[in-house]
Coordinates of C-alpha atoms in Angstrom, one line a residue:
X6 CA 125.0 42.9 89.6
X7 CA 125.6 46.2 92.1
X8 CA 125.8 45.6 95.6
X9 CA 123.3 47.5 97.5
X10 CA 126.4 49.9 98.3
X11 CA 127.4 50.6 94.9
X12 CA 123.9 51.3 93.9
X13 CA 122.6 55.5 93.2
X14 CA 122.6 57.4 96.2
X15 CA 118.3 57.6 96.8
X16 CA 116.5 61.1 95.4
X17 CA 114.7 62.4 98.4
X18 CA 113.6 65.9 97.5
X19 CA 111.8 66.7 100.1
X20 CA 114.0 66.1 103.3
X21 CA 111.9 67.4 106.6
X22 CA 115.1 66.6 108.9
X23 CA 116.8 69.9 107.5
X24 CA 114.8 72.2 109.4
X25 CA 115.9 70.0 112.7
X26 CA 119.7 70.1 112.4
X27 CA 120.9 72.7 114.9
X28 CA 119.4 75.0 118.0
X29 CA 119.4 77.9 115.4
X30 CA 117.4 76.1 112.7
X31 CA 114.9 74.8 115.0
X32 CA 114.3 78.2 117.5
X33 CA 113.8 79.7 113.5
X34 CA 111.3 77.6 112.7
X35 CA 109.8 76.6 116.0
X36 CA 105.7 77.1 115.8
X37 CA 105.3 77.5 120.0
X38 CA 107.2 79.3 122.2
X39 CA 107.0 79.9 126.4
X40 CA 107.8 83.7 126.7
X41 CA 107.4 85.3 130.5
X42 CA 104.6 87.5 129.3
X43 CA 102.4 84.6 129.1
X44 CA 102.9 83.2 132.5
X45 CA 101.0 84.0 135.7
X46 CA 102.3 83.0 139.2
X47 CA 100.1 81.4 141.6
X48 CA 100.9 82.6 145.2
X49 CA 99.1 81.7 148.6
X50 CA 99.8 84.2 151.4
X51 CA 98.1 82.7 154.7
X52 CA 97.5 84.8 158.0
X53 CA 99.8 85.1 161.0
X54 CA 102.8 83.5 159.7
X55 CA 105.9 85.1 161.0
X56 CA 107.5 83.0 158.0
X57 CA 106.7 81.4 154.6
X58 CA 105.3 77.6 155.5
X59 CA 106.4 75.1 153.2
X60 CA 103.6 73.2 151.2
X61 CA 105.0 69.9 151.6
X62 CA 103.0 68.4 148.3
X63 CA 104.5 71.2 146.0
X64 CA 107.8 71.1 147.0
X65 CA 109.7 75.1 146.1
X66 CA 105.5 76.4 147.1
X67 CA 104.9 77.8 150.2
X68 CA 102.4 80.0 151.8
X69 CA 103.8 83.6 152.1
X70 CA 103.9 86.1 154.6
X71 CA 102.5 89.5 153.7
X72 CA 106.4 90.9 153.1
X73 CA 107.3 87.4 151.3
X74 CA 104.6 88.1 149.0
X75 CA 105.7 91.4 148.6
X76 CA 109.1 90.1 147.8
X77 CA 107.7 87.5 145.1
X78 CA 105.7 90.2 143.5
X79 CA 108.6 92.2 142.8
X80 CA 110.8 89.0 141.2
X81 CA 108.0 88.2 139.4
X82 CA 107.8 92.0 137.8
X83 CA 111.4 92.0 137.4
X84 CA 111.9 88.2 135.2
X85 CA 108.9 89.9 133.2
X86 CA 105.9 87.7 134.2
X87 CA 102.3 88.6 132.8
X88 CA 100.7 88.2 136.4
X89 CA 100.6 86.9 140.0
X90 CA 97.4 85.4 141.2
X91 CA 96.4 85.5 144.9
X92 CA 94.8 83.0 147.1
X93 CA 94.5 84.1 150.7
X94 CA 94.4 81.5 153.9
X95 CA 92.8 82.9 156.8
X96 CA 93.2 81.5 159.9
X97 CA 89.4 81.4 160.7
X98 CA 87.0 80.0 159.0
X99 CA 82.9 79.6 159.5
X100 CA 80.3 78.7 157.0
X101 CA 79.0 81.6 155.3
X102 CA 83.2 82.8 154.7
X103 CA 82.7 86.2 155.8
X104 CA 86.8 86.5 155.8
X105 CA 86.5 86.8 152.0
X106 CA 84.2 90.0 152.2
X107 CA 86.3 91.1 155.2
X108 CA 87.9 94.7 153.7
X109 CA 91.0 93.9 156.2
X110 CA 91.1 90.0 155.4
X111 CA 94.0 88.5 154.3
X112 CA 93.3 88.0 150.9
X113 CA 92.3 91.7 150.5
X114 CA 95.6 93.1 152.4
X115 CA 97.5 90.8 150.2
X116 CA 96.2 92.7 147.1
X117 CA 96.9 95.9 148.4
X118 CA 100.3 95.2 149.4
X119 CA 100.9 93.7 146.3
X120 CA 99.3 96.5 144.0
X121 CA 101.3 99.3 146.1
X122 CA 104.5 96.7 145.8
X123 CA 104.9 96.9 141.7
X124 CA 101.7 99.0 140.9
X125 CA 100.8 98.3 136.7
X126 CA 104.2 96.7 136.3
X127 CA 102.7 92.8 137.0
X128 CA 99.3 92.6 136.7
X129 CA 97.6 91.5 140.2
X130 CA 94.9 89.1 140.1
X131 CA 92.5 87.6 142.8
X132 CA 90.7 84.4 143.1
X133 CA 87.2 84.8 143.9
X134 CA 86.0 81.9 145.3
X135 CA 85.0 81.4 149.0
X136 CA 86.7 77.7 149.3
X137 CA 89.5 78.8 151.4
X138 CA 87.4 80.8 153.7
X139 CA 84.6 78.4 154.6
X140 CA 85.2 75.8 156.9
X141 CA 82.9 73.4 154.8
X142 CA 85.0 73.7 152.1
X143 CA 82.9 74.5 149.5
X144 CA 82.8 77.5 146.8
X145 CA 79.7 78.6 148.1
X146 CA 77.2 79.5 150.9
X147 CA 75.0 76.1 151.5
X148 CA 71.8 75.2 151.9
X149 CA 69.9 74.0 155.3
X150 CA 70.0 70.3 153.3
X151 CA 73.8 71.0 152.9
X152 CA 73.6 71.7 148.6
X153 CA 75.3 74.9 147.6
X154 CA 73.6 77.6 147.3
X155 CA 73.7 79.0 143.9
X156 CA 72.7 82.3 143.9
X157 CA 73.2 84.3 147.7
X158 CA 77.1 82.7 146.7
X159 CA 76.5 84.7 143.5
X160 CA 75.9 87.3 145.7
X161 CA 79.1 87.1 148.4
X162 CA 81.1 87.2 144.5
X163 CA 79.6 89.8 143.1
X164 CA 80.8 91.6 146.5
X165 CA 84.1 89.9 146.4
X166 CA 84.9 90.9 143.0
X167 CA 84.6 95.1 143.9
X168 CA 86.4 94.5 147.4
X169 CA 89.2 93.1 145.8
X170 CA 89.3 95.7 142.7
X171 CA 88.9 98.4 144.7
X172 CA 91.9 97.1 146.9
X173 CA 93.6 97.2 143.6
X174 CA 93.3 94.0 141.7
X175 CA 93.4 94.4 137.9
X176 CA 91.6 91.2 137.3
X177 CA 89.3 89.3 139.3
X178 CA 88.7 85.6 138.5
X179 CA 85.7 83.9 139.4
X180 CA 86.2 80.4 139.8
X181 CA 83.3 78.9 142.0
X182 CA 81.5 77.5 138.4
X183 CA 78.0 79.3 140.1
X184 CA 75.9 80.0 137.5
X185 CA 76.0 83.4 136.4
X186 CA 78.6 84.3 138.7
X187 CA 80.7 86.8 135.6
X188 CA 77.4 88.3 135.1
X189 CA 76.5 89.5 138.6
X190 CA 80.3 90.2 138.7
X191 CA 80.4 92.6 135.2
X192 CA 77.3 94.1 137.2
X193 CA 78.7 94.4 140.1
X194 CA 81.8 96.0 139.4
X195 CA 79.9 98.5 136.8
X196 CA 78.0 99.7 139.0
X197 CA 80.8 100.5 141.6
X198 CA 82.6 102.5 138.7
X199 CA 84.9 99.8 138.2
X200 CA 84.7 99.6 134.3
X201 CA 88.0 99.0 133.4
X202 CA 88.6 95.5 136.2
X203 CA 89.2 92.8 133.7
X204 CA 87.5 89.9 134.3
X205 CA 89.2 86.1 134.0
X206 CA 86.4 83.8 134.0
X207 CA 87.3 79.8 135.2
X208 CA 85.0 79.0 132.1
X209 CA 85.5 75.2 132.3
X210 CA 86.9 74.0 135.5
X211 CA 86.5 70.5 135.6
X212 CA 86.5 68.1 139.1
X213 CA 89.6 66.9 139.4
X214 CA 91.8 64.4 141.5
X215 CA 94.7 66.6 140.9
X216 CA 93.6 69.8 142.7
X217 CA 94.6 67.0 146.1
X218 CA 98.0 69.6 146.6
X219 CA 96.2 72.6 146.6
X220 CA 93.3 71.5 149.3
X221 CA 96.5 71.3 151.5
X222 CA 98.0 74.9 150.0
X223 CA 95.0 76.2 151.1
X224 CA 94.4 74.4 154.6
X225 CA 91.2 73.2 152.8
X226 CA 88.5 71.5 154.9
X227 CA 86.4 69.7 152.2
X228 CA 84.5 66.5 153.1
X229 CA 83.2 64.7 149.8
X230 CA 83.5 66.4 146.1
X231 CA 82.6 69.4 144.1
X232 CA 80.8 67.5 141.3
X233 CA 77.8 69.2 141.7
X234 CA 79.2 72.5 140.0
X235 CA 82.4 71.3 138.9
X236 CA 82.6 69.6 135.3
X237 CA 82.3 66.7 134.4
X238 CA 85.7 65.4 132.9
X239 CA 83.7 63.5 129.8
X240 CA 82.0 66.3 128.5
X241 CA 83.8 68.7 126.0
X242 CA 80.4 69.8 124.4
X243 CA 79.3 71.2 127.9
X244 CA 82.5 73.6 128.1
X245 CA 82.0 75.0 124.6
X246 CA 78.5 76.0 126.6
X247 CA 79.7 77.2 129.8
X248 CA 82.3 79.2 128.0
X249 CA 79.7 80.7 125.7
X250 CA 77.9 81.7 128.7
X251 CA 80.1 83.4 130.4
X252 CA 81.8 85.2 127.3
X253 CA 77.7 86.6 126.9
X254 CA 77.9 87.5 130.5
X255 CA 81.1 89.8 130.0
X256 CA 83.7 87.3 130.7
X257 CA 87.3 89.2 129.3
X258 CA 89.4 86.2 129.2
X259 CA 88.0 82.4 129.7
X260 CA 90.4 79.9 131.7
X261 CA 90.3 75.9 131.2
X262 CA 91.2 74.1 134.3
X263 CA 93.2 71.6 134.5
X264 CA 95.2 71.5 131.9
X265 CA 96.9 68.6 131.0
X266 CA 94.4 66.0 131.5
X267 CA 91.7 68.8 129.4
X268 CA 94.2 69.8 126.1
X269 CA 91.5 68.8 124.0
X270 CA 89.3 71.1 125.9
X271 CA 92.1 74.1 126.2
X272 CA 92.0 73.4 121.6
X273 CA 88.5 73.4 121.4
X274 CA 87.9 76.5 123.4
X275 CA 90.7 78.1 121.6
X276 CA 88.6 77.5 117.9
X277 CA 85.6 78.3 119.3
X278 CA 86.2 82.3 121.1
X279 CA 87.9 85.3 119.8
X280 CA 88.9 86.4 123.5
X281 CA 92.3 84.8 125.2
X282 CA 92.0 82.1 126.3
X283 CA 93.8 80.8 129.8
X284 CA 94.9 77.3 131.2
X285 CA 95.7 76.2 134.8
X286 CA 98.8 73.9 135.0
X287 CA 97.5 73.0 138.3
X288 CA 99.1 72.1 141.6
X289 CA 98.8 67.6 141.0
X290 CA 100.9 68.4 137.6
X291 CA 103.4 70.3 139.3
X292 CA 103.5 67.5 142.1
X293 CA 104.0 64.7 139.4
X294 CA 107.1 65.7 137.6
X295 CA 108.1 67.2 141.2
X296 CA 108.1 63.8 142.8
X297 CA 109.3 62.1 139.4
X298 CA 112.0 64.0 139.3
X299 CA 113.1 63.9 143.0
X300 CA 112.7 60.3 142.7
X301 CA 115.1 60.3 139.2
X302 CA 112.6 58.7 137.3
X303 CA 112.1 61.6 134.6
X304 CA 114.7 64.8 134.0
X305 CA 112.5 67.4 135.9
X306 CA 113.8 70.9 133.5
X307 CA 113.1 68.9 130.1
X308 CA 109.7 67.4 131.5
X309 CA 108.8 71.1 132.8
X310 CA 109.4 72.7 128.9
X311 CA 107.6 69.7 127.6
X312 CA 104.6 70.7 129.7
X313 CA 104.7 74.1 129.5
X314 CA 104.9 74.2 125.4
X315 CA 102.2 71.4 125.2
X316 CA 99.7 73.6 127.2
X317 CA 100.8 76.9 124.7
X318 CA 100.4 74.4 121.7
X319 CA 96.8 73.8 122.7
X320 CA 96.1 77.0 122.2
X321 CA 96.6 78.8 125.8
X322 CA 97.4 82.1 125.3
X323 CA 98.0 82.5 129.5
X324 CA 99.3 79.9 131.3
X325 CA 99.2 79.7 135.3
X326 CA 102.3 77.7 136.7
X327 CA 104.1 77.3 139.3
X328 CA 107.2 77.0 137.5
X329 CA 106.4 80.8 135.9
X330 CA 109.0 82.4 138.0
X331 CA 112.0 79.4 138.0
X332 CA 111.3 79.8 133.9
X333 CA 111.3 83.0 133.3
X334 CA 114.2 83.4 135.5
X335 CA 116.0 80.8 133.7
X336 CA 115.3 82.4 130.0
X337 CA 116.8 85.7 131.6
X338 CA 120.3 84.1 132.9
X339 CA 120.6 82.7 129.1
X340 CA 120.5 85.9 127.5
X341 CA 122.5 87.7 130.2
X342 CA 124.9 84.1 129.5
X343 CA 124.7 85.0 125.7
X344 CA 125.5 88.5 126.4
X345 CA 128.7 87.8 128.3
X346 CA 129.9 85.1 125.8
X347 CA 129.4 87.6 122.9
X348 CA 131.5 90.1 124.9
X349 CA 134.4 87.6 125.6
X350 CA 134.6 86.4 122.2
X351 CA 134.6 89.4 121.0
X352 CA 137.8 90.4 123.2
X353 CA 139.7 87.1 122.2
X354 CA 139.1 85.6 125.6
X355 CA 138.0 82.2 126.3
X356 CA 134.4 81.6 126.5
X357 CA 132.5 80.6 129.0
X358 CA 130.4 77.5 128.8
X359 CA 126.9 78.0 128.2
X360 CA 124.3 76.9 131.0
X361 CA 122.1 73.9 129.4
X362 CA 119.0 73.5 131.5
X363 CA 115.9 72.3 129.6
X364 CA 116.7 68.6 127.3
X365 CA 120.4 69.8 126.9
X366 CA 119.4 73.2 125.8
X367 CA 119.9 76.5 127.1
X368 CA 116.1 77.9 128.5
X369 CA 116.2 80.2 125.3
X370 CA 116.6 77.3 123.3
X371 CA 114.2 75.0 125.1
X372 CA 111.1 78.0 125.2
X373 CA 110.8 78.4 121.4
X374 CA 110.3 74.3 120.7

C-alpha cells in the first residue's frame, strides 16, 4: 500500500487563496477601499489661544488657533480630503449659548477664515449644536425643571444653521438629536436664500461612553448624561425611524454615530436610504488604539487601516476621523515613493526601498484591503 506521500496530489478546483498571493492580486480584487475623498477632519479651534493646546486624551489633537486652523485647512485641501468639520470653544459660556448665534463667535470666525483659506477646494462643515457653548453642557436650551427644551433649541439651530452658511459653510450638521431640528433647519436656510447649503444630519447618534475625549476637546461642562435625546445603544429599529425622519425633513446626507460599537447600525442604514450615508470614528476610538499603541500592545498603522476599512465596509460612504489627514497624507508619499522608484529603475539606478506603513504594506497597499 502507498504512503500517504506517494498518494495523488488532491483535486481542488476551486482554490480561493489565489486571489490572496501578492499586494497586486489583492489591491485588484479588494471589495473596500479608504480613498482621501471620503474622509472628513474633525478640528476644534478654541478662543484666545496664542497657540494650539494639546488635547491630552487624543494625543496628535489639539485645539487650533484661528491661523492653525487656517493652516490645517489648507493640508487638508492639499492631501485631497472630502471635508473639515468645525467645532468652536469659546471661552465663555452661560445657559441659553448665545456664543453660538454670536455673528463674531469663534465658531463663526473659524468658518469664515476657513472658507476664505481654500474656498470650494475642501468642503467646510459646521457642527450645530450648542454643547460647547452652554455652561450646562447640554445640546439645548433647558427647561425651569432643568429638561431640554425641545423646540426654542430647535429654534437657536435653525438660527445657527444660516449664521454659519452665510459665514460660508457648505454643510451644516445638526447634531443635537432635537426633534425636527433638519426640518426647521431646511426651513430656515430656504427662507434666507440659502438653497444650495447641504445639510448632514446626525440621524442616529447614539449615547456613548466613548464621546469621554471629546467633553475634554471641547472644555465640556456636562453633569449627568444625554440619554434623554441621545439613542439608546439597544435599539437598531429606532434609527431606521429617526433616519426616515429626518431624510422626510430634507436631511442631504444622514450620519451614524459612533461607529465602531454601531456597524450594524452604519449596514442597516446603508440598505435602508438612497442618500450617503456618514459615520463618526469618534474621539474614544481614536483614544483606544492611541493608548494601545503607545503602550505597544497593538501595531497602531495596521489597527488604524483595520478601522478605517471596517467602518467603509459597513457601508459609510463619509467617514469622520481623526486620522483623515495622517492617511491621506501617507497614501500621497506612496505614490510620490512609487513615482521615484519607477524613475530610478527606469535609469538603471538602485531603488530605493519602499515605505511599509500599514500591516507591512505601503498605505496604497493597505487602503484598498
Amino acid at each position: 500500500m502507498n504512503s500517504q506521500s506517494e498518494s495523488a496530489p488532491l483535486t481542488i478546483r476551486s482554490r480561493p487563496r489565489r486571489l490572496r498571493t501578492s499586494p497586486a492580486m489583492r489591491s485588484m480584487v479588494a471589495e473596500t477601499n479608504v480613498a482621501p475623498r471620503q474622509l472628513v477632519l474633525p478640528a476644534f479651534v478654541a478662543e484666545g489661544l496664542s497657540e494650539p493646546r494639546p488635547i491630552s486624551s487624543m494625543p496628535g489633537v489639539v485645539q487650533h488657533t484661528l491661523d492653525t486652523l487656517r493652516k490645517a485647512a489648507v493640508e487638508a485641501a492639499q492631501v485631497g480630503l472630502g471635508g473639515i468639520m468645525l467645532f468652536g470653544v469659546p471661552e465663555h459660556k452661560d445657559a441659553r449659548g448665545t456664543g453660538a448665534v454670536d455673528p463674531h463667535g469663534i465658531l463663526t470666525e473659524a468658518i469664515r477664515a476657513v472658507r476664505t483659506e481654500v474656498g470650494g477646494d475642501l468642503l467646510v462643515m459646521s457642527d450645530v449644536c450648542l454643547d460647547e457653548f452652554t455652561d450646562h453642557g447640554h445640546c439645548g436650551v433647558l427647561t425651569p425643571s432643568g429638561l431640554v427644551d425641545n423646540d426654542a433649541t430647535v429654534a437657536i439651530y435653525a438660527e445657527m444653521a444660516v449664521l454659519h452658511a452665510e459665514a460660508g459653510a457648505h454643510v451644516v450638521g445638526p447634531s443635537g438629536m432635537m426633534d425636527g431640528q433638519v426640518g426647521a433647519i431646511r426651513d430656515a436656510l430656504d427662507a434666507a436664500g440659502l438653497i444650495d447649503t447641504t445639510i448632514l444630519a446626525y440621524a442616529a447618534k447614539y449615547t456613548s461612553a466613548f464621546y469621554g475625549p471629546f467633553r475634554e476637546a471641547v472644555g465640556s461642562s456636562l453633569t449627568g448624561d444625554r440619554k434623554t435625546y441621545q439613542q439608546d445603544g439597544a435599539n437598531v429599529r429606532e434609527a431606521l425611524r429617526e433616519v426616515a425622519l429626518d431624510l422626510a425633513e430634507g436631511a442631504d446626507i444622514v450620519m451614524v454615530k459612533p461607529a465602531l460599537a454601531y456597524l450594524d447600525v452604519i449596514r442597516a442604514v446603508r440598505e435602508a436610504v438612497d442618500v450617503p450615508v456618514a459615520a463618526y470614528n469618534i474621539s474614544g476610538e481614536y483614544a483606544m488604539v492611541e493608548a494601545a499603541a503607545a503602550n505597544g500592545w497593538i501595531s497602531r498603522e495596521p489597527a488604524i487601516a483595520e478601522t478605517l476599512t471596517s467602518i467603509r465596509r459597513a457601508g459609510a460612504d463619509i467617514v469622520l476621523t481623526y486620522w483623515a489627514q495622517e492617511w491621506a497624507q501617507s497614501l500621497r508619499d506612496d505614490r510620490r515613493g512609487e513615482r521615484e522608484r519607477s524613475r530610478v529603475v527606469g535609469s538603471g539606478e538602485p531603488s530605493p526601498p519602499s515605505s511599509r506603513r500599514f500591516d507591512g504594506r505601503t498605505a496604497s497597499e493597505a487602503v484598498a484591503t
